[in-house]
Every structure is written in structure tokens, then in C-alpha cells.
Amino acid sequence: MDLNQFLPYQLSILSLKISKGIAEHYQDQFGINISEWRVLVILYKNPDITAKKIALLSQMDKVRISRTLKSLVQKDYLTPTQHPLDARAKNYELNKRGRYLMRAVIPDALRYEENLLSQLSNEERNQLHHLIAKFNRIIG
Amino acid sequence: MDLNQFLPYQLSILSLKISKGIAEHYQDQFGINISEWRVLVILYKNPDITAKKIALLSQMDKVRISRTLKSLVQKDYLTPTQHPLDARAKNYELNKRGRYLMRAVIPDALRYEENLLSQLSNEERNQLHHLIAKFNRIIG
DNA sequence: CGCATTTAGTTTCATTTGAAACTATTTTTA
DNA sequence: TAAAAATAGTTTCAAATGAAACTAAATGCG
């Protein structure tokens, strides 16, 4: 039994390193953390949705979403509007500053990913996607 | 830009799911957390080493190691002995209860891993190992 | 309708985490 | 050597996390 050969251990070390690298990068470059980054990306593609919908799309739990939205509104990247049919809910939308931020964040993210992937061959990329999909099926 | 297609996101979701599954499993089966599990595995292979050495082997930081060792000694799985040459350090070793615990934990871990891997073909397993090694080289 | 249940989101609380400061000891260097 | 620097490990503190309890509103049902 060798810890360094143990798959779940390897996976967790690897992904922790990658996330940590990204988190630092976004903090430095844009002053946002990973939760904020995720919510921003979701609102970029899905304008005017509620916290509930964001939770659905992001796999984050509602407490974290609530806090993240609060902080993004405070930082003035988002504008909330009262939900027309449900007094408990608000819709959130990137405002001008938010859209401006995302015009820098999105290409940066794609560059970051491309930089990772550029070091793999086409075959390796395909294998990677296949394996991720397969694990997701296995684990559910 | 689709979050669900974004590699770092996919990796972190995947590894989070796997770690969470394992953490619950070990808590339920043996009443130990992942830090404790890691330290136990390391001491199983490397008896009589110091916290420093454990940190080196586990990639965990020294605060976490210190707390984990404390809790494992409290749970009476480890016996510390004064380091012969350095009054600041102790050597740690699995005691009787610890060895007994590990006789259950190790096969269980291997079974857990085998269960994951059994759902991959030989080719997929090779690809997986290759990709993990490659990412480790890329990221350092 | 009117009471019970569910749902959206927030707050509270206890736990986990790790950086920074700290203690105690060992090693280096002048 | 004796003072300075480095090292092993612990404690302190503040931030992040998420389960559980909570508030307020919407929905279901008799």
C-alpha cells in the first residue's frame, strides 16, 4: 500500500494544486475568489436568474451562493432586481462594471486552460475528456 | 465559455466528489478522517519517523500534521517516543491498536480503489496513470 | 378560504483550515 | 565558544465552510 500510488490520493493532490494555482491567479489578477468567479461565469451565460437557479447550475450550496452574491453586489459587479412573481427571490444580472470585468476574465480563463491543454497532445486531450466523462458516470 | 466544459472546474468537481465519498466512508467505517488516514498509511510504511518526515511524505502542512498526530495519540493508535538526537522532535509509531486498525484499513482502501478502477478498461487505466503523471510534471 | 407544508434565501453556530507568531532547541558563523 | 540564524513543532487568530435553525413568502389541501 503506497500512498503515492493510491488513485484517490493522487487525484486529490493534483486537483488541489490546480485549484490553488487558479485561486491565486484570480485573486491577484481580478481580486475575486473562486466562488465569485463561478457565479460571474454563470451570470455571464445566464443573465437574470435567481440564487436557486445559480445553485442548480454551479453545484455550489445555497449558503455559499448567498454569501457570494452579497459580496458581488457589494463590489458592484451585479445588480439585483425583485423577482416579478416571488417576493422571496431576486434576479441577478451583471451590471456595467460586471460586464467590463468579464471582458477581461473570460479570455484570461480560456488562455489559462489553453495553456494547460497545450502541453497535451490531441490524443491525450481526447483521453482526458473521455476519462472525466467516464468518472462522472461512475460516481454520479 | 461554458463552466461545465472548463477543465479546471471539471477536475475540481470530480476530485471533490471522490474525496467526499472517501471521507464519509472512512468516518463511518473506522471513525477516522482523511488526515488521520493519510498519516496512518505513512506510518504503516515508515515506522518511527518524526512529524517533519511525515510532512515531507504526505504533502500536508506542519500545522495539520501536528493536530493529526495529537488526535491519533489521543485515540491511542500511535505511540510517540522522544527523538534520540533532537529534544524538539518525537518519533511516532503505530502501537498495537494502530496496527490492528490498519489490518482492516489497508485492504479496505485497496478494495475501494479497485472498485473504482474495475470500471475502467486496461487501456483506460494506463491512460489515466499517464495523464496524472503528465499533469504532475506540467504543474510541478 | 385558512391552516399545513414547502420553498427561497439568510443567519447562526461549530468545525476546519492555514498563515503568522511563538517556544524551544539545534546549527551555523564570526 | 557566544551570538545569530535556522529548524521542529505548537498555538493563536482570522477566514472559509456548511449543517441546522430560522424568516418570510408561496403553494397545497381539506
mmCIF file of C-alpha atoms (C1' of nucleotides) in Angstrom:
data_model
loop_
_atom_site.group_PDB
_atom_site.id
_atom_site.type_symbol
_atom_site.label_atom_id
_atom_site.label_comp_id
_atom_site.label_asym_id
_atom_site.label_seq_id
_atom_site.Cartn_x
_atom_site.Cartn_y
_atom_site.Cartn_z
ATOM 1 C CA MET A 1 0.000 0.000 0.000
ATOM 2 C CA ASP A 2 1.793 3.091 -1.253
ATOM 3 C CA LEU A 3 0.033 6.402 -0.691
ATOM 4 C CA ASN A 4 1.706 7.923 -3.737
ATOM 5 C CA GLN A 5 0.296 5.230 -5.977
ATOM 6 C CA PHE A 6 -3.166 5.434 -4.485
ATOM 7 C CA LEU A 7 -5.515 6.880 -7.063
ATOM 8 C CA PRO A 8 -7.895 8.906 -4.890
ATOM 9 C CA TYR A 9 -4.901 10.453 -3.173
ATOM 10 C CA GLN A 10 -3.231 11.339 -6.464
ATOM 11 C CA LEU A 11 -6.414 12.867 -7.798
ATOM 12 C CA SER A 12 -6.983 14.997 -4.747
ATOM 13 C CA ILE A 13 -3.384 16.262 -4.635
ATOM 14 C CA LEU A 14 -3.497 17.102 -8.314
ATOM 15 C CA SER A 15 -6.800 18.910 -8.276
ATOM 16 C CA LEU A 16 -5.881 20.771 -5.086
ATOM 17 C CA LYS A 17 -2.740 22.064 -6.762
ATOM 18 C CA ILE A 18 -4.643 23.159 -9.847
ATOM 19 C CA SER A 19 -7.400 24.897 -7.874
ATOM 20 C CA LYS A 20 -4.907 26.620 -5.640
ATOM 21 C CA GLY A 21 -2.994 27.920 -8.623
ATOM 22 C CA ILE A 22 -6.153 29.255 -10.198
ATOM 23 C CA ALA A 23 -7.457 30.780 -6.993
ATOM 24 C CA GLU A 24 -4.246 32.737 -6.516
ATOM 25 C CA HIS A 25 -4.250 33.813 -10.116
ATOM 26 C CA TYR A 26 -7.783 35.222 -9.934
ATOM 27 C CA GLN A 27 -7.203 36.873 -6.607
ATOM 28 C CA ASP A 28 -4.113 38.589 -7.963
ATOM 29 C CA GLN A 29 -5.444 39.494 -11.381
ATOM 30 C CA PHE A 30 -9.017 40.464 -10.574
ATOM 31 C CA GLY A 31 -9.453 40.452 -6.811
ATOM 32 C CA ILE A 32 -12.124 37.750 -6.920
ATOM 33 C CA ASN A 33 -12.210 34.321 -5.358
ATOM 34 C CA ILE A 34 -13.278 31.069 -6.971
ATOM 35 C CA SER A 35 -16.885 31.225 -5.752
ATOM 36 C CA GLU A 36 -17.225 34.714 -7.164
ATOM 37 C CA TRP A 37 -15.588 33.643 -10.374
ATOM 38 C CA ARG A 38 -18.007 30.754 -10.804
ATOM 39 C CA VAL A 39 -21.071 32.851 -10.142
ATOM 40 C CA LEU A 40 -19.865 35.529 -12.539
ATOM 41 C CA VAL A 41 -19.314 32.996 -15.315
ATOM 42 C CA ILE A 42 -22.769 31.575 -14.772
ATOM 43 C CA LEU A 43 -24.413 35.005 -14.849
ATOM 44 C CA TYR A 44 -22.462 35.830 -17.967
ATOM 45 C CA LYS A 45 -24.155 32.980 -19.787
ATOM 46 C CA ASN A 46 -27.460 33.148 -17.891
ATOM 47 C CA PRO A 47 -28.492 36.714 -17.211
ATOM 48 C CA ASP A 48 -31.338 37.472 -14.822
ATOM 49 C CA ILE A 49 -31.548 34.305 -12.813
ATOM 50 C CA THR A 50 -32.196 33.658 -9.133
ATOM 51 C CA ALA A 51 -29.896 32.222 -6.453
ATOM 52 C CA LYS A 52 -31.815 28.997 -6.751
ATOM 53 C CA LYS A 53 -31.006 28.696 -10.426
ATOM 54 C CA ILE A 54 -27.370 29.558 -9.793
ATOM 55 C CA ALA A 55 -27.158 26.805 -7.205
ATOM 56 C CA LEU A 56 -28.541 24.389 -9.766
ATOM 57 C CA LEU A 57 -26.041 25.415 -12.428
ATOM 58 C CA SER A 58 -22.959 25.722 -10.221
ATOM 59 C CA GLN A 59 -23.154 22.714 -7.898
ATOM 60 C CA MET A 60 -22.464 25.126 -5.027
ATOM 61 C CA ASP A 61 -24.642 25.067 -1.928
ATOM 62 C CA LYS A 62 -27.113 27.809 -1.159
ATOM 63 C CA VAL A 63 -25.230 29.284 1.797
ATOM 64 C CA ARG A 64 -22.178 29.853 -0.326
ATOM 65 C CA ILE A 65 -24.253 31.252 -3.173
ATOM 66 C CA SER A 66 -25.997 33.653 -0.828
ATOM 67 C CA ARG A 67 -22.697 34.951 0.508
ATOM 68 C CA THR A 68 -21.100 35.153 -2.902
ATOM 69 C CA LEU A 69 -23.985 37.135 -4.356
ATOM 70 C CA LYS A 70 -23.894 39.505 -1.416
ATOM 71 C CA SER A 71 -20.215 40.161 -1.925
ATOM 72 C CA LEU A 72 -20.547 40.591 -5.693
ATOM 73 C CA VAL A 73 -23.324 43.122 -5.190
ATOM 74 C CA GLN A 74 -21.178 44.934 -2.621
ATOM 75 C CA LYS A 75 -18.291 45.009 -5.077
ATOM 76 C CA ASP A 76 -20.767 46.437 -7.569
ATOM 77 C CA TYR A 77 -20.492 43.810 -10.266
ATOM 78 C CA LEU A 78 -24.106 42.668 -10.047
ATOM 79 C CA THR A 79 -27.496 44.338 -9.953
ATOM 80 C CA PRO A 80 -30.327 42.536 -8.193
ATOM 81 C CA THR A 81 -33.926 43.124 -9.177
ATOM 82 C CA GLN A 82 -37.012 41.918 -7.394
ATOM 83 C CA HIS A 83 -38.365 38.691 -8.867
ATOM 84 C CA PRO A 84 -41.711 39.549 -10.515
ATOM 85 C CA LEU A 85 -43.582 36.504 -9.249
ATOM 86 C CA ASP A 86 -41.868 35.617 -5.992
ATOM 87 C CA ALA A 87 -41.284 38.168 -3.248
ATOM 88 C CA ARG A 88 -38.679 35.911 -1.609
ATOM 89 C CA ALA A 89 -36.398 35.864 -4.628
ATOM 90 C CA LYS A 90 -34.282 38.291 -6.594
ATOM 91 C CA ASN A 91 -32.929 38.104 -10.115
ATOM 92 C CA TYR A 92 -29.270 38.885 -10.586
ATOM 93 C CA GLU A 93 -27.584 40.362 -13.598
ATOM 94 C CA LEU A 94 -24.094 41.602 -14.459
ATOM 95 C CA ASN A 95 -24.111 45.396 -14.448
ATOM 96 C CA LYS A 96 -21.783 47.621 -16.466
ATOM 97 C CA ARG A 97 -18.780 47.055 -14.206
ATOM 98 C CA GLY A 98 -19.539 43.342 -14.121
ATOM 99 C CA ARG A 99 -19.666 43.082 -17.891
ATOM 100 C CA TYR A 100 -16.466 45.061 -18.134
ATOM 101 C CA LEU A 101 -14.786 42.722 -15.661
ATOM 102 C CA MET A 102 -15.932 39.676 -17.589
ATOM 103 C CA ARG A 103 -14.494 41.014 -20.806
ATOM 104 C CA ALA A 104 -11.110 40.547 -19.133
ATOM 105 C CA VAL A 105 -11.902 37.433 -17.095
ATOM 106 C CA ILE A 106 -13.258 35.191 -19.824
ATOM 107 C CA PRO A 107 -10.345 35.382 -22.277
ATOM 108 C CA ASP A 108 -8.000 35.059 -19.343
ATOM 109 C CA ALA A 109 -9.692 31.846 -18.227
ATOM 110 C CA LEU A 110 -9.613 30.424 -21.716
ATOM 111 C CA ARG A 111 -5.948 31.303 -22.013
ATOM 112 C CA TYR A 112 -5.278 29.627 -18.697
ATOM 113 C CA GLU A 113 -6.997 26.443 -19.795
ATOM 114 C CA GLU A 114 -5.404 26.514 -23.209
ATOM 115 C CA ASN A 115 -2.020 26.847 -21.588
ATOM 116 C CA LEU A 116 -2.677 23.708 -19.560
ATOM 117 C CA LEU A 117 -4.042 21.781 -22.522
ATOM 118 C CA SER A 118 -1.414 22.966 -24.953
ATOM 119 C CA GLN A 119 1.038 20.725 -23.188
ATOM 120 C CA LEU A 120 -1.028 17.660 -24.075
ATOM 121 C CA SER A 121 -1.216 16.011 -27.477
ATOM 122 C CA ASN A 122 -4.563 15.798 -29.243
ATOM 123 C CA GLU A 123 -4.745 12.169 -28.288
ATOM 124 C CA GLU A 124 -4.103 12.954 -24.647
ATOM 125 C CA ARG A 125 -6.767 15.643 -24.654
ATOM 126 C CA ASN A 126 -9.289 13.184 -26.008
ATOM 127 C CA GLN A 127 -8.321 10.617 -23.429
ATOM 128 C CA LEU A 128 -8.664 13.214 -20.700
ATOM 129 C CA HIS A 129 -12.163 14.214 -21.744
ATOM 130 C CA HIS A 130 -13.171 10.615 -22.094
ATOM 131 C CA LEU A 131 -11.882 9.735 -18.634
ATOM 132 C CA ILE A 132 -13.534 12.700 -16.948
ATOM 133 C CA ALA A 133 -16.842 11.844 -18.564
ATOM 134 C CA LYS A 134 -16.466 8.228 -17.550
ATOM 135 C CA PHE A 135 -15.668 9.051 -13.923
ATOM 136 C CA ASN A 136 -18.638 11.330 -13.780
ATOM 137 C CA ARG A 137 -20.806 8.480 -14.968
ATOM 138 C CA ILE A 138 -19.253 6.073 -12.463
ATOM 139 C CA ILE A 139 -19.537 8.369 -9.497
ATOM 140 C CA GLY A 140 -22.733 10.130 -10.486
ATOM 141 C CA MET B 1 -17.254 29.985 -22.192
ATOM 142 C CA ASP B 2 -19.134 27.135 -20.586
ATOM 143 C CA LEU B 3 -18.314 26.381 -16.968
ATOM 144 C CA ASN B 4 -19.199 22.737 -17.422
ATOM 145 C CA GLN B 5 -16.672 22.345 -20.193
ATOM 146 C CA PHE B 6 -13.943 24.188 -18.357
ATOM 147 C CA LEU B 7 -11.232 21.741 -17.428
ATOM 148 C CA PRO B 8 -10.086 23.102 -14.058
ATOM 149 C CA TYR B 9 -13.720 23.272 -12.975
ATOM 150 C CA GLN B 10 -14.408 19.706 -14.076
ATOM 151 C CA LEU B 11 -11.315 18.445 -12.295
ATOM 152 C CA SER B 12 -12.169 20.159 -9.055
ATOM 153 C CA ILE B 13 -15.779 18.967 -9.061
ATOM 154 C CA LEU B 14 -14.682 15.435 -9.793
ATOM 155 C CA SER B 15 -11.969 15.260 -7.189
ATOM 156 C CA LEU B 16 -14.202 16.933 -4.602
ATOM 157 C CA LYS B 17 -16.830 14.249 -5.146
ATOM 158 C CA ILE B 18 -14.292 11.463 -4.859
ATOM 159 C CA SER B 19 -12.675 12.864 -1.711
ATOM 160 C CA LYS B 20 -16.029 13.478 -0.101
ATOM 161 C CA GLY B 21 -17.110 9.922 -0.787
ATOM 162 C CA ILE B 22 -13.926 8.551 0.707
ATOM 163 C CA ALA B 23 -14.033 10.842 3.726
ATOM 164 C CA GLU B 24 -17.532 9.689 4.602
ATOM 165 C CA HIS B 25 -16.599 6.079 4.065
ATOM 166 C CA TYR B 26 -13.632 6.259 6.450
ATOM 167 C CA GLN B 27 -15.535 8.231 9.033
ATOM 168 C CA ASP B 28 -18.317 5.639 9.000
ATOM 169 C CA GLN B 29 -16.171 2.522 8.847
ATOM 170 C CA PHE B 30 -13.285 3.461 11.106
ATOM 171 C CA GLY B 31 -14.062 6.806 12.749
ATOM 172 C CA ILE B 32 -11.044 8.493 11.214
ATOM 173 C CA ASN B 33 -10.782 11.470 8.912
ATOM 174 C CA ILE B 34 -8.678 11.833 5.787
ATOM 175 C CA SER B 35 -5.742 13.497 7.534
ATOM 176 C CA GLU B 36 -5.644 10.710 10.077
ATOM 177 C CA TRP B 37 -5.961 8.137 7.364
ATOM 178 C CA ARG B 38 -3.011 9.597 5.459
ATOM 179 C CA VAL B 39 -0.773 9.778 8.481
ATOM 180 C CA LEU B 40 -1.663 6.210 9.450
ATOM 181 C CA VAL B 41 -0.813 4.915 5.996
ATOM 182 C CA ILE B 42 2.505 6.721 6.059
ATOM 183 C CA LEU B 43 3.388 5.369 9.490
ATOM 184 C CA TYR B 44 2.400 1.902 8.359
ATOM 185 C CA LYS B 45 5.097 2.020 5.699
ATOM 186 C CA ASN B 46 7.540 4.210 7.630
ATOM 187 C CA PRO B 47 7.618 3.338 11.298
ATOM 188 C CA ASP B 48 9.370 5.589 13.790
ATOM 189 C CA ILE B 49 9.541 8.846 11.916
ATOM 190 C CA THR B 50 9.112 12.452 13.009
ATOM 191 C CA ALA B 51 6.398 14.980 12.132
ATOM 192 C CA LYS B 52 8.875 16.603 9.813
ATOM 193 C CA LYS B 53 9.334 13.411 7.836
ATOM 194 C CA ILE B 54 5.586 12.839 7.727
ATOM 195 C CA ALA B 55 5.116 16.320 6.308
ATOM 196 C CA LEU B 56 7.637 15.526 3.621
ATOM 197 C CA LEU B 57 5.962 12.262 2.686
ATOM 198 C CA SER B 58 2.346 13.415 2.884
ATOM 199 C CA GLN B 59 2.386 16.872 1.288
ATOM 200 C CA MET B 60 0.379 18.068 4.285
ATOM 201 C CA ASP B 61 1.435 21.206 6.140
ATOM 202 C CA LYS B 62 3.006 21.070 9.581
ATOM 203 C CA VAL B 63 0.024 22.547 11.445
ATOM 204 C CA ARG B 64 -2.247 19.853 10.143
ATOM 205 C CA ILE B 65 0.311 17.148 10.878
ATOM 206 C CA SER B 66 0.730 18.396 14.413
ATOM 207 C CA ARG B 67 -3.005 18.291 15.053
ATOM 208 C CA THR B 68 -3.456 14.948 13.364
ATOM 209 C CA LEU B 69 -0.675 13.327 15.392
ATOM 210 C CA LYS B 70 -2.143 14.741 18.581
ATOM 211 C CA SER B 71 -5.540 13.265 17.808
ATOM 212 C CA LEU B 72 -4.118 9.882 16.776
ATOM 213 C CA VAL B 73 -2.170 9.670 20.022
ATOM 214 C CA GLN B 74 -5.337 10.618 21.939
ATOM 215 C CA LYS B 75 -7.246 7.898 20.126
ATOM 216 C CA ASP B 76 -4.443 5.564 21.133
ATOM 217 C CA TYR B 77 -3.349 4.410 17.716
ATOM 218 C CA LEU B 78 0.171 5.854 17.946
ATOM 219 C CA THR B 79 2.971 5.826 20.462
ATOM 220 C CA PRO B 80 5.396 8.751 20.471
ATOM 221 C CA THR B 81 8.948 8.353 21.709
ATOM 222 C CA GLN B 82 11.485 11.057 22.325
ATOM 223 C CA HIS B 83 13.796 11.547 19.371
ATOM 224 C CA PRO B 84 17.251 10.419 20.496
ATOM 225 C CA LEU B 85 19.182 13.290 18.932
ATOM 226 C CA ASP B 86 16.740 16.193 18.916
ATOM 227 C CA ALA B 87 14.871 17.288 22.020
ATOM 228 C CA ARG B 88 12.337 19.203 19.911
ATOM 229 C CA ALA B 89 11.182 16.143 17.991
ATOM 230 C CA LYS B 90 9.390 12.891 18.658
ATOM 231 C CA ASN B 91 9.261 9.685 16.683
ATOM 232 C CA TYR B 92 5.844 8.167 16.062
ATOM 233 C CA GLU B 93 4.945 4.553 15.605
ATOM 234 C CA LEU B 94 1.751 2.546 15.258
ATOM 235 C CA ASN B 95 1.039 0.777 18.530
ATOM 236 C CA LYS B 96 -0.916 -2.458 18.931
ATOM 237 C CA ARG B 97 -4.319 -0.834 18.407
ATOM 238 C CA GLY B 98 -2.931 1.108 15.466
ATOM 239 C CA ARG B 99 -1.569 -1.988 13.777
ATOM 240 C CA TYR B 100 -4.854 -3.759 14.385
ATOM 241 C CA LEU B 101 -6.757 -0.859 12.835
ATOM 242 C CA MET B 102 -4.512 -0.849 9.800
ATOM 243 C CA ARG B 103 -5.068 -4.528 9.194
ATOM 244 C CA ALA B 104 -8.647 -3.524 8.409
ATOM 245 C CA VAL B 105 -7.986 -0.154 6.789
ATOM 246 C CA ILE B 106 -5.433 -1.197 4.175
ATOM 247 C CA PRO B 107 -7.413 -3.950 2.448
ATOM 248 C CA ASP B 108 -10.457 -1.733 2.610
ATOM 249 C CA ALA B 109 -8.609 1.070 0.833
ATOM 250 C CA LEU B 110 -7.321 -1.272 -1.830
ATOM 251 C CA ARG B 111 -10.808 -2.646 -2.332
ATOM 252 C CA TYR B 112 -12.155 0.883 -2.645
ATOM 253 C CA GLU B 113 -9.606 1.777 -5.281
ATOM 254 C CA GLU B 114 -10.024 -1.491 -7.106
ATOM 255 C CA ASN B 115 -13.751 -0.893 -7.222
ATOM 256 C CA LEU B 116 -13.176 2.460 -8.890
ATOM 257 C CA LEU B 117 -10.597 1.113 -11.317
ATOM 258 C CA SER B 118 -12.506 -2.049 -12.117
ATOM 259 C CA GLN B 119 -14.893 0.086 -14.095
ATOM 260 C CA LEU B 120 -12.110 1.153 -16.434
ATOM 261 C CA SER B 121 -10.543 -0.947 -19.154
ATOM 262 C CA ASN B 122 -6.840 -1.718 -19.001
ATOM 263 C CA GLU B 123 -6.262 0.847 -21.675
ATOM 264 C CA GLU B 124 -8.180 3.477 -19.731
ATOM 265 C CA ARG B 125 -6.210 2.729 -16.577
ATOM 266 C CA ASN B 126 -2.957 3.207 -18.449
ATOM 267 C CA GLN B 127 -4.191 6.452 -19.930
ATOM 268 C CA LEU B 128 -5.228 7.633 -16.500
ATOM 269 C CA HIS B 129 -1.856 6.944 -14.946
ATOM 270 C CA HIS B 130 -0.109 8.520 -17.873
ATOM 271 C CA LEU B 131 -2.219 11.673 -17.646
ATOM 272 C CA ILE B 132 -1.792 12.050 -13.896
ATOM 273 C CA ALA B 133 1.969 11.695 -14.256
ATOM 274 C CA LYS B 134 1.988 14.202 -17.065
ATOM 275 C CA PHE B 135 -0.052 16.770 -15.155
ATOM 276 C CA ASN B 136 2.231 16.399 -12.198
ATOM 277 C CA ARG B 137 5.158 17.130 -14.453
ATOM 278 C CA ILE B 138 3.385 20.130 -16.004
ATOM 279 C CA ILE B 139 2.285 21.660 -12.740
ATOM 280 C CA GLY B 140 5.246 20.623 -10.628
ATOM 281 C "C1'" DC C 1 -60.941 30.438 2.400
ATOM 282 C "C1'" DG C 2 -57.428 29.012 6.346
ATOM 283 C "C1'" DC C 3 -54.178 26.005 8.117
ATOM 284 C "C1'" DA C 4 -50.174 22.926 6.950
ATOM 285 C "C1'" DT C 5 -46.373 22.193 4.053
ATOM 286 C "C1'" DT C 6 -42.879 23.530 1.018
ATOM 287 C "C1'" DT C 7 -39.601 26.659 -0.811
ATOM 288 C "C1'" DA C 8 -36.072 30.841 -1.311
ATOM 289 C "C1'" DG C 9 -32.766 32.725 0.974
ATOM 290 C "C1'" DT C 10 -30.274 34.262 5.392
ATOM 291 C "C1'" DT C 11 -28.263 33.758 9.890
ATOM 292 C "C1'" DT C 12 -26.159 31.206 13.498
ATOM 293 C "C1'" DC C 13 -23.029 28.152 15.158
ATOM 294 C "C1'" DA C 14 -19.481 24.867 15.356
ATOM 295 C "C1'" DT C 15 -15.652 22.952 12.654
ATOM 296 C "C1'" DT C 16 -11.748 23.092 9.529
ATOM 297 C "C1'" DT C 17 -8.076 25.385 7.743
ATOM 298 C "C1'" DG C 18 -3.518 27.534 7.309
ATOM 299 C "C1'" DA C 19 -0.666 31.831 7.786
ATOM 300 C "C1'" DA C 20 1.828 34.138 11.202
ATOM 301 C "C1'" DA C 21 3.634 34.396 15.596
ATOM 302 C "C1'" DC C 22 5.594 31.871 19.068
ATOM 303 C "C1'" DT C 23 8.601 28.430 22.113
ATOM 304 C "C1'" DA C 24 12.268 25.575 22.479
ATOM 305 C "C1'" DT C 25 16.163 23.579 20.650
ATOM 306 C "C1'" DT C 26 19.890 22.912 17.333
ATOM 307 C "C1'" DT C 27 23.162 24.533 13.985
ATOM 308 C "C1'" DT C 28 25.988 27.972 11.962
ATOM 309 C "C1'" DT C 29 29.162 31.542 11.991
ATOM 310 C "C1'" DA C 30 32.198 35.016 13.414
ATOM 311 C "C1'" DT D 1 32.692 29.447 22.224
ATOM 312 C "C1'" DA D 2 28.695 33.099 22.315
ATOM 313 C "C1'" DA D 3 25.578 35.380 19.498
ATOM 314 C "C1'" DA D 4 22.820 34.859 15.236
ATOM 315 C "C1'" DA D 5 20.246 32.092 12.256
ATOM 316 C "C1'" DA D 6 17.711 28.106 11.273
ATOM 317 C "C1'" DT D 7 14.646 24.339 12.474
ATOM 318 C "C1'" DA D 8 10.767 21.262 14.875
ATOM 319 C "C1'" DG D 9 6.627 21.710 16.401
ATOM 320 C "C1'" DT D 10 2.622 24.298 18.758
ATOM 321 C "C1'" DT D 11 -0.578 27.997 19.474
ATOM 322 C "C1'" DT D 12 -3.211 31.912 18.063
ATOM 323 C "C1'" DC D 13 -6.054 34.162 15.106
ATOM 324 C "C1'" DA D 14 -8.934 35.135 11.335
ATOM 325 C "C1'" DA D 15 -11.216 33.369 7.242
ATOM 326 C "C1'" DA D 16 -13.909 29.758 4.884
ATOM 327 C "C1'" DT D 17 -17.196 26.303 5.192
ATOM 328 C "C1'" DG D 18 -21.664 24.005 5.559
ATOM 329 C "C1'" DA D 19 -25.331 21.866 8.575
ATOM 330 C "C1'" DA D 20 -29.169 23.278 11.098
ATOM 331 C "C1'" DA D 21 -32.236 26.645 12.527
ATOM 332 C "C1'" DC D 22 -34.561 30.442 11.103
ATOM 333 C "C1'" DT D 23 -37.661 34.156 8.435
ATOM 334 C "C1'" DA D 24 -40.735 35.140 5.079
ATOM 335 C "C1'" DA D 25 -43.370 34.043 1.258
ATOM 336 C "C1'" DA D 26 -45.690 30.655 -1.864
ATOM 337 C "C1'" DT D 27 -48.213 26.555 -2.587
ATOM 338 C "C1'" DG D 28 -51.128 22.654 -1.413
ATOM 339 C "C1'" DC D 29 -55.068 20.780 0.504
ATOM 340 C "C1'" DG D 30 -59.223 19.919 3.289
#
